[in-house]
Tab-separated table of C-alpha atoms in Angstrom:
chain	number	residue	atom	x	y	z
A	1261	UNK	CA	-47.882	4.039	-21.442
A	1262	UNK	CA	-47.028	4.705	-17.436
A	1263	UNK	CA	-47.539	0.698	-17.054
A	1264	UNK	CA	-44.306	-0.004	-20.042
A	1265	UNK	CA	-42.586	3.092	-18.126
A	1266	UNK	CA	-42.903	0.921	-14.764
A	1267	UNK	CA	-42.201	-2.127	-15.986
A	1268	UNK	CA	-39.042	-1.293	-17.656
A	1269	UNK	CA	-37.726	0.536	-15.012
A	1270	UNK	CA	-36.651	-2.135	-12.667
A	1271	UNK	CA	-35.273	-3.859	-15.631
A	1272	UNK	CA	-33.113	-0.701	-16.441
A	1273	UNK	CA	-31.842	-0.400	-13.297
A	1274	UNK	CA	-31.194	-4.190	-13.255
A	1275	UNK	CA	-29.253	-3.858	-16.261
A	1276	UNK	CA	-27.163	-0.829	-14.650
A	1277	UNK	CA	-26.504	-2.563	-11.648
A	1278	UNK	CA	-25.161	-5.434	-13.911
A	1279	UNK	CA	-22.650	-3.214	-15.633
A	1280	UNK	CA	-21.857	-1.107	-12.484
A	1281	UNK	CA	-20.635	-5.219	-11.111
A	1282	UNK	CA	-18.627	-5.751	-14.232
A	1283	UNK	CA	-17.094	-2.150	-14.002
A	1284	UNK	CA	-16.006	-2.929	-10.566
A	1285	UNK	CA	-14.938	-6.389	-10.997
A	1286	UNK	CA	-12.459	-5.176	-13.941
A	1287	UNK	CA	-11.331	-2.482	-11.266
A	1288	UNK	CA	-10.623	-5.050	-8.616
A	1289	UNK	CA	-9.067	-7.378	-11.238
A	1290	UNK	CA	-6.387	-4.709	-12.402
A	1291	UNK	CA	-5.511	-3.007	-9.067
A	1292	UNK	CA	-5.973	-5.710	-6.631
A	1293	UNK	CA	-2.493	-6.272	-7.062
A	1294	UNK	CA	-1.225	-2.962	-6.203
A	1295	UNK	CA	-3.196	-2.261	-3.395
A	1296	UNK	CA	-1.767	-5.607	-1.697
A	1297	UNK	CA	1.975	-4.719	-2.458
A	1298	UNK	CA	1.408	-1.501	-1.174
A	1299	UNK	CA	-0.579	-2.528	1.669
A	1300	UNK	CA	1.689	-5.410	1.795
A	1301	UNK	CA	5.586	-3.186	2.186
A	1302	UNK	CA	3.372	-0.828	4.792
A	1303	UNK	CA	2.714	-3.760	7.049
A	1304	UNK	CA	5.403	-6.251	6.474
A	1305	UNK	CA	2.402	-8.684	7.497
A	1306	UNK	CA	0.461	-10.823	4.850
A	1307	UNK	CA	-2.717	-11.997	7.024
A	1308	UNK	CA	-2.592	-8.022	7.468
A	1309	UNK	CA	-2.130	-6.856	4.150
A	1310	UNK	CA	-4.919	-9.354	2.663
A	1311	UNK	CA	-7.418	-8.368	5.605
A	1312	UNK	CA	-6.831	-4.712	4.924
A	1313	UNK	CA	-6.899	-4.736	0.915
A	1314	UNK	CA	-10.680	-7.013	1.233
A	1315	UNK	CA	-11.008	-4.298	3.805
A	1316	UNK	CA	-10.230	-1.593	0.915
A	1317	UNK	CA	-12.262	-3.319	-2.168
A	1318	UNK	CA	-15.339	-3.668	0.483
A	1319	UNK	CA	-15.500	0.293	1.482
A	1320	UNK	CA	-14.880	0.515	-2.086
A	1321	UNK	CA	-17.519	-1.214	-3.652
A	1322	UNK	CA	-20.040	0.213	-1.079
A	1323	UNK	CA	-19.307	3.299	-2.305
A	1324	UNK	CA	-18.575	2.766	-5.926
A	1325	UNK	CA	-21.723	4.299	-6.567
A	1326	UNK	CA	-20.534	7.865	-5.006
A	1327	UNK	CA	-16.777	7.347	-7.076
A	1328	UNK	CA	-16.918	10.674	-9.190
A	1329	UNK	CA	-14.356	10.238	-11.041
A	1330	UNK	CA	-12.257	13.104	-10.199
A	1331	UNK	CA	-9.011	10.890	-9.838
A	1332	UNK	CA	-7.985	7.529	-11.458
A	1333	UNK	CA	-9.602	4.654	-9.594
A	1334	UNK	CA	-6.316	3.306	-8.807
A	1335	UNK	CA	-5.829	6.765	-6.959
A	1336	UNK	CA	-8.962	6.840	-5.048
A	1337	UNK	CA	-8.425	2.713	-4.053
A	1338	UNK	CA	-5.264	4.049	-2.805
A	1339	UNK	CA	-6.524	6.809	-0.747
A	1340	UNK	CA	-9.079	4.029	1.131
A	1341	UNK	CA	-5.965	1.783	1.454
A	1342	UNK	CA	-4.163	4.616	2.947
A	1343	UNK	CA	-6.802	5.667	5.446
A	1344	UNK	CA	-6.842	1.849	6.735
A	1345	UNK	CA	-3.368	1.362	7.408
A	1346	UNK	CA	-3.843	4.677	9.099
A	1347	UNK	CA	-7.112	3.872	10.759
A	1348	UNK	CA	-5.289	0.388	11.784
A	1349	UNK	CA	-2.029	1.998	13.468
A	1350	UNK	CA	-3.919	4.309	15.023
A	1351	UNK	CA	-6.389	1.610	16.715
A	1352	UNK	CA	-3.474	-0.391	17.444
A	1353	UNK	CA	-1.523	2.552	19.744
A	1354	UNK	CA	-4.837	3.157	21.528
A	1355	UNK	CA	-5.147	-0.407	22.320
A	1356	UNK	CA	-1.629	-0.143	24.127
A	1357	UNK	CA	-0.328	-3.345	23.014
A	1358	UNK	CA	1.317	-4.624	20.444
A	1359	UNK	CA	0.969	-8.114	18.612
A	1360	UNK	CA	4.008	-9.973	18.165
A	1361	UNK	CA	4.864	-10.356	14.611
A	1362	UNK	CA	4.236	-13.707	14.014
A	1363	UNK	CA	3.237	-14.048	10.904
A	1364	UNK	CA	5.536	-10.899	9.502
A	1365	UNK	CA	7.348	-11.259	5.725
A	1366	UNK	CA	10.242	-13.139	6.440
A	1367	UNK	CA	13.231	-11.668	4.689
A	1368	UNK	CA	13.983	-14.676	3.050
A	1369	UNK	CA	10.884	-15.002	1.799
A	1370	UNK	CA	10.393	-11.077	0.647
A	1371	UNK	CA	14.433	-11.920	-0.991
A	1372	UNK	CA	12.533	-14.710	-3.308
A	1373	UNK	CA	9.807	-12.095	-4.333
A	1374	UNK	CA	12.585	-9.126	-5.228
A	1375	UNK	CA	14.210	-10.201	-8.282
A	1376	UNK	CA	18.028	-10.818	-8.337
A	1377	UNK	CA	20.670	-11.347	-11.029
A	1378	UNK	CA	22.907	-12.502	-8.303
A	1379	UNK	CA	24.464	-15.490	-8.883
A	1380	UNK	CA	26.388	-17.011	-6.186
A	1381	UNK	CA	25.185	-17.533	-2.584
A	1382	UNK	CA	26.991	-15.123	-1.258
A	1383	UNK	CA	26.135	-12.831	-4.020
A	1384	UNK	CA	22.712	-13.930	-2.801
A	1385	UNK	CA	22.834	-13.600	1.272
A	1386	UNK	CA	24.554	-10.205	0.859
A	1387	UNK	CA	21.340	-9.119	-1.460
A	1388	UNK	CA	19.047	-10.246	1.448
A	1389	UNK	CA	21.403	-8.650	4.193
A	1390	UNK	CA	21.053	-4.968	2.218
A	1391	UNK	CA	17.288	-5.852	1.409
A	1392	UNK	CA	17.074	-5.988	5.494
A	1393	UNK	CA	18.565	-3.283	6.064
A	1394	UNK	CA	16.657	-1.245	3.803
A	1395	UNK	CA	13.557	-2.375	5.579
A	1396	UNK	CA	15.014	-1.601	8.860
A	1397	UNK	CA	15.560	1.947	7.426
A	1398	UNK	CA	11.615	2.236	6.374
A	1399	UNK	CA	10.313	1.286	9.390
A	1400	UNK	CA	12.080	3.853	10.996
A	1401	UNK	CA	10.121	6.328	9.308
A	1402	UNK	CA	7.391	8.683	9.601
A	1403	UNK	CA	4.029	7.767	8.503
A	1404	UNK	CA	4.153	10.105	6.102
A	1405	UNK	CA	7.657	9.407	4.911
A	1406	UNK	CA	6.987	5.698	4.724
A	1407	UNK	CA	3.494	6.620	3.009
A	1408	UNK	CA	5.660	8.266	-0.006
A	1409	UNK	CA	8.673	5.992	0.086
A	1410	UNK	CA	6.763	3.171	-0.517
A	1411	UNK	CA	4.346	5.081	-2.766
A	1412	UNK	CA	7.273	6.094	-4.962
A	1413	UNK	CA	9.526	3.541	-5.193
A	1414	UNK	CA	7.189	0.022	-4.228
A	1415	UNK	CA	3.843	1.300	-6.444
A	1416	UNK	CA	6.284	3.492	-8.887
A	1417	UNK	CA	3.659	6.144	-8.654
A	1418	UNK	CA	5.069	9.914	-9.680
A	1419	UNK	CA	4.485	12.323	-8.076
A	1420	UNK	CA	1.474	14.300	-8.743
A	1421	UNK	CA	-0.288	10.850	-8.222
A	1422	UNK	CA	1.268	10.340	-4.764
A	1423	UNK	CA	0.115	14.162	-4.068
A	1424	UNK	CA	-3.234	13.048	-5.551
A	1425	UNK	CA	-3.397	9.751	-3.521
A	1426	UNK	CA	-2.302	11.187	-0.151
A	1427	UNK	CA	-4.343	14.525	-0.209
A	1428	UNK	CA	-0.693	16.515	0.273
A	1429	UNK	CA	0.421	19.053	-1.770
A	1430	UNK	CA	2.961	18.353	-4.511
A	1431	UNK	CA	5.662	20.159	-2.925
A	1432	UNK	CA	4.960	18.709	0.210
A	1433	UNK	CA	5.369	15.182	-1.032
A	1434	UNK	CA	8.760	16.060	-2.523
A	1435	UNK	CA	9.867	17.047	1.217
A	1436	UNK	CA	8.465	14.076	2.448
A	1437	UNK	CA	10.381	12.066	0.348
A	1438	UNK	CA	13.657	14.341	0.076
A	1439	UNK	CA	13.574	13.845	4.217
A	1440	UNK	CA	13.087	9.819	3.606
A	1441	UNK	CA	15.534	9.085	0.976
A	1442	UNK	CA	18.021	11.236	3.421
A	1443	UNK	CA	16.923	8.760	6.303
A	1444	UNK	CA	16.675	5.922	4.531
A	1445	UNK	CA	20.172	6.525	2.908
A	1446	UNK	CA	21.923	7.860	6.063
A	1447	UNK	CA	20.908	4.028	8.375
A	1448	UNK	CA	21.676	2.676	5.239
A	1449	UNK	CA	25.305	3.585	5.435
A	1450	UNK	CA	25.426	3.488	9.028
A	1451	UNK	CA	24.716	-0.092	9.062
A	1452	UNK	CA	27.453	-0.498	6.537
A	1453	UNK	CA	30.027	1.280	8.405
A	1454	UNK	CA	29.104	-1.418	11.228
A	1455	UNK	CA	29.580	-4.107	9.593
């Protein structure tokens, strides 16, 4: 009886490890997506983005093993997509240089992703122009602001998921982006009034 017990037993776990891959794979399939928009509007850089979201499924799937299930996956991806971004600003300032931006979104190419009912090319460049200039306001930002901003109105999270995803407080996310939305809105008409 011990012999069937030890025989099965690496067949058991085979079979759980099979099913803990498919788990994962559907995980990676639905929210690869959103991690790389997010990842993507935070950086304004694509090689970036695409390192730091394989960067975000690898710590993930290492320890997908230790994911509780406390929060939605989608949450807890977003936390380790988070603390990259974070971990790669931070290593960037220490490093006291910064890399020219290259191979940044180019706002024409960011105006083809956003979609427009605009119609004439005017219509069209003056779409782009405020599209800049809202991106211009972002990156003026806090961290933190730009964390929720882009949380709230890229990934359409609410916000008890931003609070979730973030580790802040509820109330503490609605200051956050109270204080960006003011920002945001106040360059926003300041550029205007210079043009």
């Amino acid at each position: 009886m011990m012999a069937a017990c030890t025989t099965l037993e690496p067949m058991v776990k085979a079979a759980a490890e099979e099913i803990a891959a498919q788990d994962f794979d559907s995980i990676v399939a639905s929210h690869r997506p959103q991690i790389f928009r997010f990842l993507l509007a935070s950086t304004r850089d694509v090689d970036l983005a695409e390192t730091l979201t394989q960067d975000c499924f690898l710590k993930a799937h290492r320890n997908w093993s230790g994911f509780r299930g406390e929060s939605s996956a989608l949450t807890w991806l977003m936390r380790i997509a988070i603390n990259l971004q974070k971990d790669h600003w931070r290593n960037r300032r220490l490093q006291f240089w910064r890399h020219a931006r290259t191979n940044s979104v180019d706002l024409d190419e960011a105006s083809d992703w956003l979609p427009s009912g605009e119609r004439t090319v005017e219509q069209q460049l003056l779409a782009k122009e405020k599209v800049a200039q809202v991106w211009r306001a972002v990156e003026n930002l806090s961290e933190r602001q730009r964390s929720v901003f882009l949380l709230r109105y890229v990934e359409e999270l609410e916000l008890k998921e931003i609070a979730e995803t973030t580790g802040m407080g509820e109330g503490t996310v609605k200051a956050h982006l109270s204080r960006a939305l003011a920002r945001v809105r106040k360059e926003f008409g300041n550029n205007r009034e210079q043009d």
